[in-house]
mmCIF file of C-alpha atoms and ligand atoms in Angstrom:
data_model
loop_
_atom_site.group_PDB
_atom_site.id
_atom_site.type_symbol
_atom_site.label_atom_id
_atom_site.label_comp_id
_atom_site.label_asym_id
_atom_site.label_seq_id
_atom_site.Cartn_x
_atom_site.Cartn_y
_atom_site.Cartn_z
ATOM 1 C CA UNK A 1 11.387 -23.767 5.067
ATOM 2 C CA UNK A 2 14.416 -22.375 6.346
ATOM 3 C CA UNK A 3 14.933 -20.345 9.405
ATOM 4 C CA UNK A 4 12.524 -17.582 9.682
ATOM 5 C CA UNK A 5 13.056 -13.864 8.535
ATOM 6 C CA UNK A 6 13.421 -12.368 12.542
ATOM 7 C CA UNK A 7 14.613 -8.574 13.325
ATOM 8 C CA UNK A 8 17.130 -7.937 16.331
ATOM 9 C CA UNK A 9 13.924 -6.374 17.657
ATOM 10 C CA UNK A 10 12.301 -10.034 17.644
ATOM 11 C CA UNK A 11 10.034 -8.792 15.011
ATOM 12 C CA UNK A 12 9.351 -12.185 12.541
ATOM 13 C CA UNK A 13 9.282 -10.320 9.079
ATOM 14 C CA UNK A 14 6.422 -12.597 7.078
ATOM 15 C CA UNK A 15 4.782 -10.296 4.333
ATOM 16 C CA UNK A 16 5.940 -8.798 1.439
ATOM 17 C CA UNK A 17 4.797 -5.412 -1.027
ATOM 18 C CA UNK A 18 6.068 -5.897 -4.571
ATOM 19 C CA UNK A 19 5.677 -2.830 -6.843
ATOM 20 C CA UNK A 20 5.878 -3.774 -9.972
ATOM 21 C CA UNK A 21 5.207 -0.268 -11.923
ATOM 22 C CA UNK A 22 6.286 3.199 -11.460
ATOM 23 C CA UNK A 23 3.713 4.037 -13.954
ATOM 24 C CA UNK A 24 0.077 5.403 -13.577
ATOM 25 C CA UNK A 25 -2.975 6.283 -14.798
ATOM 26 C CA UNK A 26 -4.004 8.883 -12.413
ATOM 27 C CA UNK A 27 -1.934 12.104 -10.876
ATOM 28 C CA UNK A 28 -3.300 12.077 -7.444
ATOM 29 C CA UNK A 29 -2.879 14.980 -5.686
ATOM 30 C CA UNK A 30 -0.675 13.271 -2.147
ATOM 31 C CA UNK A 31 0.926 10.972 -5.026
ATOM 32 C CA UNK A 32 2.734 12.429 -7.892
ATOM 33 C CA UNK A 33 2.725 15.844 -9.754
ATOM 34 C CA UNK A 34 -0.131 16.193 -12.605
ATOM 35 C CA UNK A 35 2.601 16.198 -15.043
ATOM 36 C CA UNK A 36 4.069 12.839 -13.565
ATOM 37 C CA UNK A 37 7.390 11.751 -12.339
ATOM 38 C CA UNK A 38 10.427 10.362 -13.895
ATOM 39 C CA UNK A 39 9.182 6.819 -14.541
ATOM 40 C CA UNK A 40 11.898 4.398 -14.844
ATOM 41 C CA UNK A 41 12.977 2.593 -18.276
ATOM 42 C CA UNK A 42 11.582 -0.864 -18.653
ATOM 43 C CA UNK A 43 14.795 -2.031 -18.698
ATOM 44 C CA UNK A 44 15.120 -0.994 -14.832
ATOM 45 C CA UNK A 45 12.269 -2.253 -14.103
ATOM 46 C CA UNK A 46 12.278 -5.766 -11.969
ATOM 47 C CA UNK A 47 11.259 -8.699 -14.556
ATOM 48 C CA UNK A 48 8.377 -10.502 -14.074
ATOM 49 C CA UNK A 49 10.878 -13.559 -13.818
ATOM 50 C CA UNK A 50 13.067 -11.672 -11.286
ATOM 51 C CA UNK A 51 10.290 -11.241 -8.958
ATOM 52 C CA UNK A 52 9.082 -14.895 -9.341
ATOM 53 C CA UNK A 53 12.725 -15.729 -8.182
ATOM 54 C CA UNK A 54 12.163 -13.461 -5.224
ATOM 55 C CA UNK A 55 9.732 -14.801 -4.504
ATOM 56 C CA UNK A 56 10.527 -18.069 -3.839
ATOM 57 C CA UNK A 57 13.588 -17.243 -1.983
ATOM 58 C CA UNK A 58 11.889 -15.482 0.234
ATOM 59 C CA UNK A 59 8.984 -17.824 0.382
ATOM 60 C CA UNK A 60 11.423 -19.559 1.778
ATOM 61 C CA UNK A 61 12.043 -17.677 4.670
ATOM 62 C CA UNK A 62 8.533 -17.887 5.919
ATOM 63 C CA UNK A 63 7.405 -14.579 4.191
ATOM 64 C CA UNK A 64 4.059 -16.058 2.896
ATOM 65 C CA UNK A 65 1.479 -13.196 2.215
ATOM 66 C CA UNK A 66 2.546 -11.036 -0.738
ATOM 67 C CA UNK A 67 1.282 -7.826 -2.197
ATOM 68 C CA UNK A 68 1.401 -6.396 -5.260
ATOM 69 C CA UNK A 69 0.992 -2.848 -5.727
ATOM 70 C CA UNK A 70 2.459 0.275 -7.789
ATOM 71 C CA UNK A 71 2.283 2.632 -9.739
ATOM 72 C CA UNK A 72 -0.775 1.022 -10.619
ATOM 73 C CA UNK A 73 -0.411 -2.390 -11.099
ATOM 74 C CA UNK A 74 -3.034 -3.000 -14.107
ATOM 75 C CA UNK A 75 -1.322 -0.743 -16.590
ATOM 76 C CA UNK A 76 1.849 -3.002 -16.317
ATOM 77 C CA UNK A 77 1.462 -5.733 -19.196
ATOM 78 C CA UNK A 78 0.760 -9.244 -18.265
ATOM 79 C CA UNK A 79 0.122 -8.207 -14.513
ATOM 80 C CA UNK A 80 -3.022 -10.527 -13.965
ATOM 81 C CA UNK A 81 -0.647 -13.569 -15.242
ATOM 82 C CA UNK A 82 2.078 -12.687 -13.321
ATOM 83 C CA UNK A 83 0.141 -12.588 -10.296
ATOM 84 C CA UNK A 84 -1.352 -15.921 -11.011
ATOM 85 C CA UNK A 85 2.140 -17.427 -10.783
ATOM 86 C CA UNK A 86 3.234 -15.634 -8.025
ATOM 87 C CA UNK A 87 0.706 -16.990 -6.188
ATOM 88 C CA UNK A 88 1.544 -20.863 -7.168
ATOM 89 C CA UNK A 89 4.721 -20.220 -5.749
ATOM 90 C CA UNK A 90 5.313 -23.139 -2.660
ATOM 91 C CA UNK A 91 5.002 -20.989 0.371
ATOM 92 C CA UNK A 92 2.702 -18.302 -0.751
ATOM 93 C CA UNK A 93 -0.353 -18.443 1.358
ATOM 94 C CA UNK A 94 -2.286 -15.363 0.467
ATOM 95 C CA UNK A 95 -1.812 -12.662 -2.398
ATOM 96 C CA UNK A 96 -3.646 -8.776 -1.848
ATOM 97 C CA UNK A 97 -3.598 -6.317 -4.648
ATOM 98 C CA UNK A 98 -3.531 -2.698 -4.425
ATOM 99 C CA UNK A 99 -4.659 -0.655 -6.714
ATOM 100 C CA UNK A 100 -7.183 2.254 -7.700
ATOM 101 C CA UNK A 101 -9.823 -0.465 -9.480
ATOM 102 C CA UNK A 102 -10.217 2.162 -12.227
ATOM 103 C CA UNK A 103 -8.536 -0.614 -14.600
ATOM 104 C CA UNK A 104 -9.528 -4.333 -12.928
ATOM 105 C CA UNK A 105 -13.331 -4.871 -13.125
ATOM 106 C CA UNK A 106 -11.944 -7.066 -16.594
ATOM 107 C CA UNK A 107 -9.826 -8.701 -14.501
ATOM 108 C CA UNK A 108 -12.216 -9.621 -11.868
ATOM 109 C CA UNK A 109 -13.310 -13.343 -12.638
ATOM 110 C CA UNK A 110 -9.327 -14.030 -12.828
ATOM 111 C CA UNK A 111 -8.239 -12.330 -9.695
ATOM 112 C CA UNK A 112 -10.962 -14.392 -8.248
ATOM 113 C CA UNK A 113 -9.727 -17.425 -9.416
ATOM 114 C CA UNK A 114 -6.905 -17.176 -8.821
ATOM 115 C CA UNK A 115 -7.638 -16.711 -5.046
ATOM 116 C CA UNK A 116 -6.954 -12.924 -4.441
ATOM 117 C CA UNK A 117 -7.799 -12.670 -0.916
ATOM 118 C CA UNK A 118 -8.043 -9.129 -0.566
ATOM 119 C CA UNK A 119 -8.084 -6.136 -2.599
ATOM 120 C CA UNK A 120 -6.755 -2.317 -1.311
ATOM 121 C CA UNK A 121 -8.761 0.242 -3.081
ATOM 122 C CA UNK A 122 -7.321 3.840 -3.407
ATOM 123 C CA UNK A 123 -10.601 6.173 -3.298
ATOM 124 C CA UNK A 124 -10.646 9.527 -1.419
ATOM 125 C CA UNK A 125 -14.346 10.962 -2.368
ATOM 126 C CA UNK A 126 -17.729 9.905 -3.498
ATOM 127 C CA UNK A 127 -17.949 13.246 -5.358
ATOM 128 C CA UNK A 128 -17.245 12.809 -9.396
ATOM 129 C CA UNK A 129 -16.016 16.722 -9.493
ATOM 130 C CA UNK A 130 -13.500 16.402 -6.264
ATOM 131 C CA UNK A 131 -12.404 12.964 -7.840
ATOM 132 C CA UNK A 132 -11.595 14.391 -10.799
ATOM 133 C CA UNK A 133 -9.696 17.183 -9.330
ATOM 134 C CA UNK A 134 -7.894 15.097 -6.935
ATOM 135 C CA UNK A 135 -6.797 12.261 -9.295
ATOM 136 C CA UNK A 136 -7.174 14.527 -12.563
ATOM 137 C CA UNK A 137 -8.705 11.711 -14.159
ATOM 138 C CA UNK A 138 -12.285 10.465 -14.716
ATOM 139 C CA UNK A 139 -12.927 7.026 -13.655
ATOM 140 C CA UNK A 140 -15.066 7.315 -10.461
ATOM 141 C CA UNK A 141 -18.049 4.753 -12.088
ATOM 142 C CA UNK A 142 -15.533 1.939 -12.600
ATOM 143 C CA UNK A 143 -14.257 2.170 -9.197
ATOM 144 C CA UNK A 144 -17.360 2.089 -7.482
ATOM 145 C CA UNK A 145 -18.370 -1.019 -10.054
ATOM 146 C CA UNK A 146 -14.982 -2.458 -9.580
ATOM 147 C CA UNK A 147 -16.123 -2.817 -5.720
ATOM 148 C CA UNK A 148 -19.226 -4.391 -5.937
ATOM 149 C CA UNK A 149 -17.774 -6.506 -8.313
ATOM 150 C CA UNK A 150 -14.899 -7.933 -5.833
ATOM 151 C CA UNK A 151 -17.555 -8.332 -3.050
ATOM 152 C CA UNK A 152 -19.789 -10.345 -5.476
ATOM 153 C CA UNK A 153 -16.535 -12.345 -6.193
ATOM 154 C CA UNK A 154 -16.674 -12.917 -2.281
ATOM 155 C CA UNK A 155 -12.955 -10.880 -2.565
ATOM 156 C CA UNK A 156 -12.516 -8.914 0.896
ATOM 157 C CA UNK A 157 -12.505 -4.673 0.112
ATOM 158 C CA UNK A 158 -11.087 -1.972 2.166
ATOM 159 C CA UNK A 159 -10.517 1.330 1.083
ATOM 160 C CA UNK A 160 -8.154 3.790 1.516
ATOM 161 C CA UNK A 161 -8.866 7.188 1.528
ATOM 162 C CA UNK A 162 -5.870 9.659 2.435
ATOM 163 C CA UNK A 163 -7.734 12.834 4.088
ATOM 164 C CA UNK A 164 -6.271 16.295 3.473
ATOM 165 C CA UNK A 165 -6.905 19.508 4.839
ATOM 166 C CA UNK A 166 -9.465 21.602 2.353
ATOM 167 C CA UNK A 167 -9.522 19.368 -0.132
ATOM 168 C CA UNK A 168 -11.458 16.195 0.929
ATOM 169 C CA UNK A 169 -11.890 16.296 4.731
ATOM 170 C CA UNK A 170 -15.679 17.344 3.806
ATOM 171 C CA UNK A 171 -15.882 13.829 2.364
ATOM 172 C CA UNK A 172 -15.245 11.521 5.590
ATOM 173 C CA UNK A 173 -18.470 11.145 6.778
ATOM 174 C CA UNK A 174 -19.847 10.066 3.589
ATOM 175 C CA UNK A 175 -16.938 7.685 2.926
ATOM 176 C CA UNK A 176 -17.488 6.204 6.448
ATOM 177 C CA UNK A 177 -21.385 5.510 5.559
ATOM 178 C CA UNK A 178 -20.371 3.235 2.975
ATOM 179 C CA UNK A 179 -18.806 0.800 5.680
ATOM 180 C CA UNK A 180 -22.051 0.834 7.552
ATOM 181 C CA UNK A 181 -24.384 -0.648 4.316
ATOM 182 C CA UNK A 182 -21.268 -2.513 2.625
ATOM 183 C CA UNK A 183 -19.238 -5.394 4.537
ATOM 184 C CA UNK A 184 -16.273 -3.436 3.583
ATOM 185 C CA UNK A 185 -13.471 -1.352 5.714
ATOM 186 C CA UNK A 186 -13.018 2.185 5.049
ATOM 187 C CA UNK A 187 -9.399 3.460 6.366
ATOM 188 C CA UNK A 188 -8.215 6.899 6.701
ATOM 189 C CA UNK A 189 -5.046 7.710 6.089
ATOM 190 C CA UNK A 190 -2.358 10.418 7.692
ATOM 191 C CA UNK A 191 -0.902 12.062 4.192
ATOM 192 C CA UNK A 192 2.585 11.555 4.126
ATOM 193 C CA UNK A 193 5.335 13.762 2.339
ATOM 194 C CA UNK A 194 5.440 10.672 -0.584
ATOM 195 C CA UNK A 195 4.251 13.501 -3.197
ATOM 196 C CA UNK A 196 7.254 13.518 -5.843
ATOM 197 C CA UNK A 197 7.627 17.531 -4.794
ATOM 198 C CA UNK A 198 3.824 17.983 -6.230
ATOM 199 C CA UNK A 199 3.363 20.293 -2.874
ATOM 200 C CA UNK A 200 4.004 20.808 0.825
ATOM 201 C CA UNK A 201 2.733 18.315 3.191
ATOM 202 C CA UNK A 202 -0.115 20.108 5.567
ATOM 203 C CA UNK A 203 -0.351 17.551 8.547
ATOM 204 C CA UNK A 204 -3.291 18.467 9.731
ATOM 205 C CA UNK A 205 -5.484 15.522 9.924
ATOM 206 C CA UNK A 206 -3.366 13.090 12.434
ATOM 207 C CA UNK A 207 -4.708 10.386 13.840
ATOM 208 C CA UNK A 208 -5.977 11.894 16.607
ATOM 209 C CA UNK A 209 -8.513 14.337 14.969
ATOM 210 C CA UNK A 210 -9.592 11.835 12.681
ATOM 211 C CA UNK A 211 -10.767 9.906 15.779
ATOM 212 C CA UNK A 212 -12.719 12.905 16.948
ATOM 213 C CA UNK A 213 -13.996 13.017 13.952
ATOM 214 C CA UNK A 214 -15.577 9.455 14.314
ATOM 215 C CA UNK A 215 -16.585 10.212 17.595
ATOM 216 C CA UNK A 216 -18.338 13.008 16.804
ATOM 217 C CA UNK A 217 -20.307 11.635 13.328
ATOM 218 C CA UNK A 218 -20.622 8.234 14.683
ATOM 219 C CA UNK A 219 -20.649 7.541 18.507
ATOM 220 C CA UNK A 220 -21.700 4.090 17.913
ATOM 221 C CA UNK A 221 -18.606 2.795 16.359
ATOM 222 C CA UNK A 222 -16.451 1.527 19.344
ATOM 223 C CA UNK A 223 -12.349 0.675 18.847
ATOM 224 C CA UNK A 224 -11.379 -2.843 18.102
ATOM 225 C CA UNK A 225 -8.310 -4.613 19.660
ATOM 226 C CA UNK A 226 -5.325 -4.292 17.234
ATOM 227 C CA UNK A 227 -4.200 -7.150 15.462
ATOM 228 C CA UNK A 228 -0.376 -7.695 15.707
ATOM 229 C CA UNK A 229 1.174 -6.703 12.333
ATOM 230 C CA UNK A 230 -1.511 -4.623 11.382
ATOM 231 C CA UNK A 231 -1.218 -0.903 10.017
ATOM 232 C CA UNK A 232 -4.466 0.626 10.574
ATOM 233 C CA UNK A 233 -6.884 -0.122 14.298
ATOM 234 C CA UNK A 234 -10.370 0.100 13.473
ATOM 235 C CA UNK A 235 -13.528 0.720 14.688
ATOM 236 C CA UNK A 236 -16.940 -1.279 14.860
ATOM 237 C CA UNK A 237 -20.486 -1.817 15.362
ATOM 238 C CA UNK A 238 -22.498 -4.708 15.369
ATOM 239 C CA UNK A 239 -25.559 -2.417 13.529
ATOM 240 C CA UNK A 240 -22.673 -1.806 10.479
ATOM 241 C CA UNK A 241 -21.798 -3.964 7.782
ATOM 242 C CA UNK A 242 -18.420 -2.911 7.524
ATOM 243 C CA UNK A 243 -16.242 -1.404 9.764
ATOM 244 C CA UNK A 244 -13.687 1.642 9.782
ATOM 245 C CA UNK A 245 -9.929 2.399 10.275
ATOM 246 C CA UNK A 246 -7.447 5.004 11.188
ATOM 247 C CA UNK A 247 -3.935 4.583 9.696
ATOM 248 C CA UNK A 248 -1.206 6.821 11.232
ATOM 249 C CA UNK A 249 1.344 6.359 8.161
ATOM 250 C CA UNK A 250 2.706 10.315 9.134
ATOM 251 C CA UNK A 251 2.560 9.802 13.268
ATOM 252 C CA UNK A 252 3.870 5.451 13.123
ATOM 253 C CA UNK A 253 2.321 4.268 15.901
ATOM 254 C CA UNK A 254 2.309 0.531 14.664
ATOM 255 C CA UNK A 255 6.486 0.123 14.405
ATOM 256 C CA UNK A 256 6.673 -1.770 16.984
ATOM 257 C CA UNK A 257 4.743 -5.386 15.315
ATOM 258 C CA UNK A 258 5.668 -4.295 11.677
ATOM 259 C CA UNK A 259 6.012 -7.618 9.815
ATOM 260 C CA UNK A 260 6.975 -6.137 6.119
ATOM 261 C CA UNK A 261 9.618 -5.827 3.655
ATOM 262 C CA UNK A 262 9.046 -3.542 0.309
ATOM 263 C CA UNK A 263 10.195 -4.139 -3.073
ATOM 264 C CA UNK A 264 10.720 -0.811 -5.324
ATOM 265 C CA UNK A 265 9.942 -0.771 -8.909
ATOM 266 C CA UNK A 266 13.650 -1.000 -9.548
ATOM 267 C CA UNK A 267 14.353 -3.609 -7.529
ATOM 268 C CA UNK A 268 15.503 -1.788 -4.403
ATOM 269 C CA UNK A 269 14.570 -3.693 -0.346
ATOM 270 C CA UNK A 270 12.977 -1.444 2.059
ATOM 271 C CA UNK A 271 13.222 -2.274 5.295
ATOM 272 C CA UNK A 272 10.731 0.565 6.364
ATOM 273 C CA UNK A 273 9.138 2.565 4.314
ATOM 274 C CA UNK A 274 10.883 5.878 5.539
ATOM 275 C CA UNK A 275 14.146 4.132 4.491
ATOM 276 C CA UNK A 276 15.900 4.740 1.279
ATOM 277 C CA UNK A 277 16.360 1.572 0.168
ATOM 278 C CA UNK A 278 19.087 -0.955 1.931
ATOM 279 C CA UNK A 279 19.984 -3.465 -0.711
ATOM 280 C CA UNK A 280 19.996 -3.758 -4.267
ATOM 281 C CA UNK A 281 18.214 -6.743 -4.968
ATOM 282 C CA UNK A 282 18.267 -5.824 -8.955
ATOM 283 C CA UNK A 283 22.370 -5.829 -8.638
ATOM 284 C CA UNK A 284 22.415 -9.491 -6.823
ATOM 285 C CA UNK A 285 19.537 -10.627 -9.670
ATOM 286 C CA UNK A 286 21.832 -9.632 -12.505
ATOM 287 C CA UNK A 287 25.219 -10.230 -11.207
ATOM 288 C CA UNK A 288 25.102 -13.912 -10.799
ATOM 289 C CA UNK A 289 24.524 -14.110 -6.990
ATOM 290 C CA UNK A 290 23.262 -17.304 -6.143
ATOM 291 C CA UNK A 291 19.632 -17.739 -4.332
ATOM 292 C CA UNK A 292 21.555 -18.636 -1.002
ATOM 293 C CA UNK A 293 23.701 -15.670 -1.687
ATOM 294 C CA UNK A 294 20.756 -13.362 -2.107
ATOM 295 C CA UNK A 295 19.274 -15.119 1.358
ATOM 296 C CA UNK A 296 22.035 -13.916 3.253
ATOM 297 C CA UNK A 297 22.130 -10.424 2.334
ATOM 298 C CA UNK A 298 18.600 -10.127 2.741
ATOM 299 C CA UNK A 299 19.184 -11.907 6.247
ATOM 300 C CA UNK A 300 21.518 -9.476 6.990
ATOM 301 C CA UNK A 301 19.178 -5.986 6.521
ATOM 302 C CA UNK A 302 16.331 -7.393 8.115
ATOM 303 C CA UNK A 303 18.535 -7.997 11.246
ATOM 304 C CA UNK A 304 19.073 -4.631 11.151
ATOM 305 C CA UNK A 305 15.879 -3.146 10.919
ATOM 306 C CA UNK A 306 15.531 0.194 12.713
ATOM 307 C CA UNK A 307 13.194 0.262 15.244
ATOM 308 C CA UNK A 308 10.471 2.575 13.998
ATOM 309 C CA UNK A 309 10.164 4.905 11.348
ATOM 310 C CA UNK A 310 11.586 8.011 12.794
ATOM 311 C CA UNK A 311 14.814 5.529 13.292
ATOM 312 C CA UNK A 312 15.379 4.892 9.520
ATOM 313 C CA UNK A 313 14.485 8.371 8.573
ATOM 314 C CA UNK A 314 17.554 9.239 10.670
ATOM 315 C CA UNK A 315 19.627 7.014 9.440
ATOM 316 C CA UNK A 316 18.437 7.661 5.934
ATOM 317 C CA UNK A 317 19.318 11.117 6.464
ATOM 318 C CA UNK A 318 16.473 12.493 4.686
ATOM 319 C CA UNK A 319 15.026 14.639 8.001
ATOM 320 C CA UNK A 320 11.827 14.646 7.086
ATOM 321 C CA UNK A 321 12.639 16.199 3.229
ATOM 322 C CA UNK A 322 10.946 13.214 0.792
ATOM 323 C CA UNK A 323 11.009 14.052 -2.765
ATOM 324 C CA UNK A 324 9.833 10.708 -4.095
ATOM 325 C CA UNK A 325 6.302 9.809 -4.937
ATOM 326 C CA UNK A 326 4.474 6.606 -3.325
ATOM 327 C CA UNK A 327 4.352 5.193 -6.798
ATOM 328 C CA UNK A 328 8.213 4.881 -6.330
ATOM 329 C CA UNK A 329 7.184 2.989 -3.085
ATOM 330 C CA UNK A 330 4.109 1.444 -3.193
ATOM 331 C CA UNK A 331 2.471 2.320 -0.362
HETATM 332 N N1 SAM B 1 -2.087 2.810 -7.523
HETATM 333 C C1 SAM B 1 -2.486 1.991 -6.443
HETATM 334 C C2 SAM B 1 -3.423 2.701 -5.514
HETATM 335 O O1 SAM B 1 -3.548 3.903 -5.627
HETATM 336 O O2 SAM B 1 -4.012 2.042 -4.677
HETATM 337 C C3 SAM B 1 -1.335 1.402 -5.675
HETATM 338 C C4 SAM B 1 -0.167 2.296 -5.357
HETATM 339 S S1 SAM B 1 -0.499 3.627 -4.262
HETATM 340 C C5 SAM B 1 1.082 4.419 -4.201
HETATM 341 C C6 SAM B 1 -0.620 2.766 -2.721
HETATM 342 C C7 SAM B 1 -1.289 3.506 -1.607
HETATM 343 O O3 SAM B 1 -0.493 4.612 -1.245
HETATM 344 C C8 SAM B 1 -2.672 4.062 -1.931
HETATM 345 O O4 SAM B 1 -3.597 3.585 -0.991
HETATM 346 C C9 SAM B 1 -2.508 5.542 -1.783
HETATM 347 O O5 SAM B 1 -3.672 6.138 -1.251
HETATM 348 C C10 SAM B 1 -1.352 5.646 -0.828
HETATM 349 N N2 SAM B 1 -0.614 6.899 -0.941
HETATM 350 C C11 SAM B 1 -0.015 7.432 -2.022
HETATM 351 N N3 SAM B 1 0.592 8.599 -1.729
HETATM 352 C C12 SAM B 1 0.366 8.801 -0.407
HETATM 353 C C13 SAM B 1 0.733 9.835 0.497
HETATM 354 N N4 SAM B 1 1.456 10.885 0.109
HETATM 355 N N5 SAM B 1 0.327 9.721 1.784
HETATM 356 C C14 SAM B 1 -0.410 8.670 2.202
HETATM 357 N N6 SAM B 1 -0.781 7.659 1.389
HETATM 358 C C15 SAM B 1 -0.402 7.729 0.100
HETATM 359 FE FE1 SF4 B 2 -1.565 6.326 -9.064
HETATM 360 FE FE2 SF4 B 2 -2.030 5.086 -6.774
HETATM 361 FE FE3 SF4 B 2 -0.358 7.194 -6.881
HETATM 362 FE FE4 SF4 B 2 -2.955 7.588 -7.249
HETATM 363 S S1 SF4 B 2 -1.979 6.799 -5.372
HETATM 364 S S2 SF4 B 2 -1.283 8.439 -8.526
HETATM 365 S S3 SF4 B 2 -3.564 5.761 -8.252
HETATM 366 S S4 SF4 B 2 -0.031 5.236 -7.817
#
């Protein structure tokens, strides 16, 4: 390995979020509008090959734990083998998926295999009618199916349900029992203004009320020390299974150990998420660049990663105004 990927911040950048699809097969409602967004041409799409070479330059660096996500990354083609080399690749340690498991209990025995270590799991209601109107979609029985599945498979599950005001708040307690009969962790999420213009953002459920709101239903669950790197701080109890998390994704509390680097659909780096992309990777793929080439530049952004979130917003100019959808992104 070659020097490690550090920020002027001293922050050692060691994990990266490939999306590898635009494309979906649900319209949730903090996502993308039901009649979807401008999806990309294939042709602007990363290759699989492209991505393998990424890969490895940045396994390189010391950026060992990858994650592929979307769009939803199932209803790309030849995602499960793709995945399977990515993780061969010399330096990858561990490889997560997320995705909304309406589309991978097939896949199951060959994520497993393949050592998956973790699986995200998009699911904001046990109720069939407010899952349907939420992801305008039916598909609630091969989620749930999909989970027990992955914890047969011994695959680690967490779920992430964003919580909006009106429209599935009503849900978190019953979300939250799951962690106490299942070894899994149940996160709730701050909505973010990622919607592709499909509405306004109502920030009403921060952080802070979602903790009351654990407090309240569940006194027993007692806060966790935060692991370094980590996104959402969670809650336990030695009489649950699972546990629980809050994710702040709107209020960015956890800036300050962020270890991550994103990869768009189109081949674009994030630095942060609230950035609008800071290098072309696609451009340096296709323009000859060589892999030490490609090193530098990326070298060169992550030096200059903004501090936090509100930082790159600023410098991204976008004040607060987001018009993409997370599928652009990938959470
Ligand atoms: N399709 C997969 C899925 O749903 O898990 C992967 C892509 S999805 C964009 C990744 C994550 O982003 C999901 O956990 C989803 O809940 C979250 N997400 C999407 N839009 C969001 C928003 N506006 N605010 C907060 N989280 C969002
Ligand atoms: Fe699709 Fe995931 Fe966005 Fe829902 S959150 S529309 S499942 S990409």
């Amino acid at each position: 390995m070659s020097q490690p990927l550090i920020d002027k911040y001293g922050r050692t950048i060691e994990y990266v979020r490939m999306a590898i699809t635009d494309r979906c097969n649900l319209r949730c409602y903090y996502c993308m509008p039901e009649c979807g967004i401008d999806f990309v041409k294939r042709r602007e799409l990363l290759s699989y090959e492209e991505l393998e070479r990424l890969m490895a330059i940045m396994a390189g660096m010391g950026v060992h734990k990858v994650r592929i996500t979307g769009g939803e990354p199932l209803v790309r083609k030849g995602s499960p083998e793709f995945m399977e080399r990515l993780k061969a690749t010399e330096g990858v340690e561990s490889m997560h998926l997320t995705t909304n498991a309406t589309l991978t209990y097939p896949h199951i025995d060959r994520l497993a295999e393949m050592g998956l270590s973790s699986v995200n799991i998009s699911l904001d209601t046990l109720d069939e009618a407010r899952f349907l109107a939420i992801t305008k979609r039916e598909g609630l029985d091969q989620v749930l199916a999909s989970i027990d599945a992955f914890l047969e498979k011994g695959i680690r599950v967490k779920l992430n349900m964003v919580v909006m005001y009106g429209v599935n708040d009503m849900d978190i307690a019953s979300m939250l029992e799951l962690a106490r009969n299942k070894p899994i962790e149940v996160r709730l999420i701050e909505e973010m203004p990622f919607n592709g213009s499909s509405h306004d953002l109502k920030p009403h459920w921060n952080f802070r009320k979602l903790e009351e709101s654990i407090a309240m239903n569940f006194p027993e669950l007692q806060k966790d020390e935060m692991f370094p790197g980590a996104t959402a701080y969670t809650f336990s109890d030695d009489s649950w299974k699972g546990n629980v998390g809050i994710i702040a994704a709107f209020s960015r509390t956890f800036c300050g150990t962020c270890n991550r680097l994103r990869i768009t659909p189109t081949g674009q780096l994030k630095v942060c998420l609230y950035d609008n992309g800071v290098l072309d990777l696609r451009e340096l793929l296709r323009d000859g660049s060589t892999d030490a080439e490609i090193e530098a530049r990326i070298r060169a952004v992550v030096a200059a990663k903004p501090k936090d979130g509100f930082e790159a917003e600023k410098l991204a100019e976008t004040s607060g105004e987001h018009r993409e959808s997370m599928a652009t992104i990938g959470g």
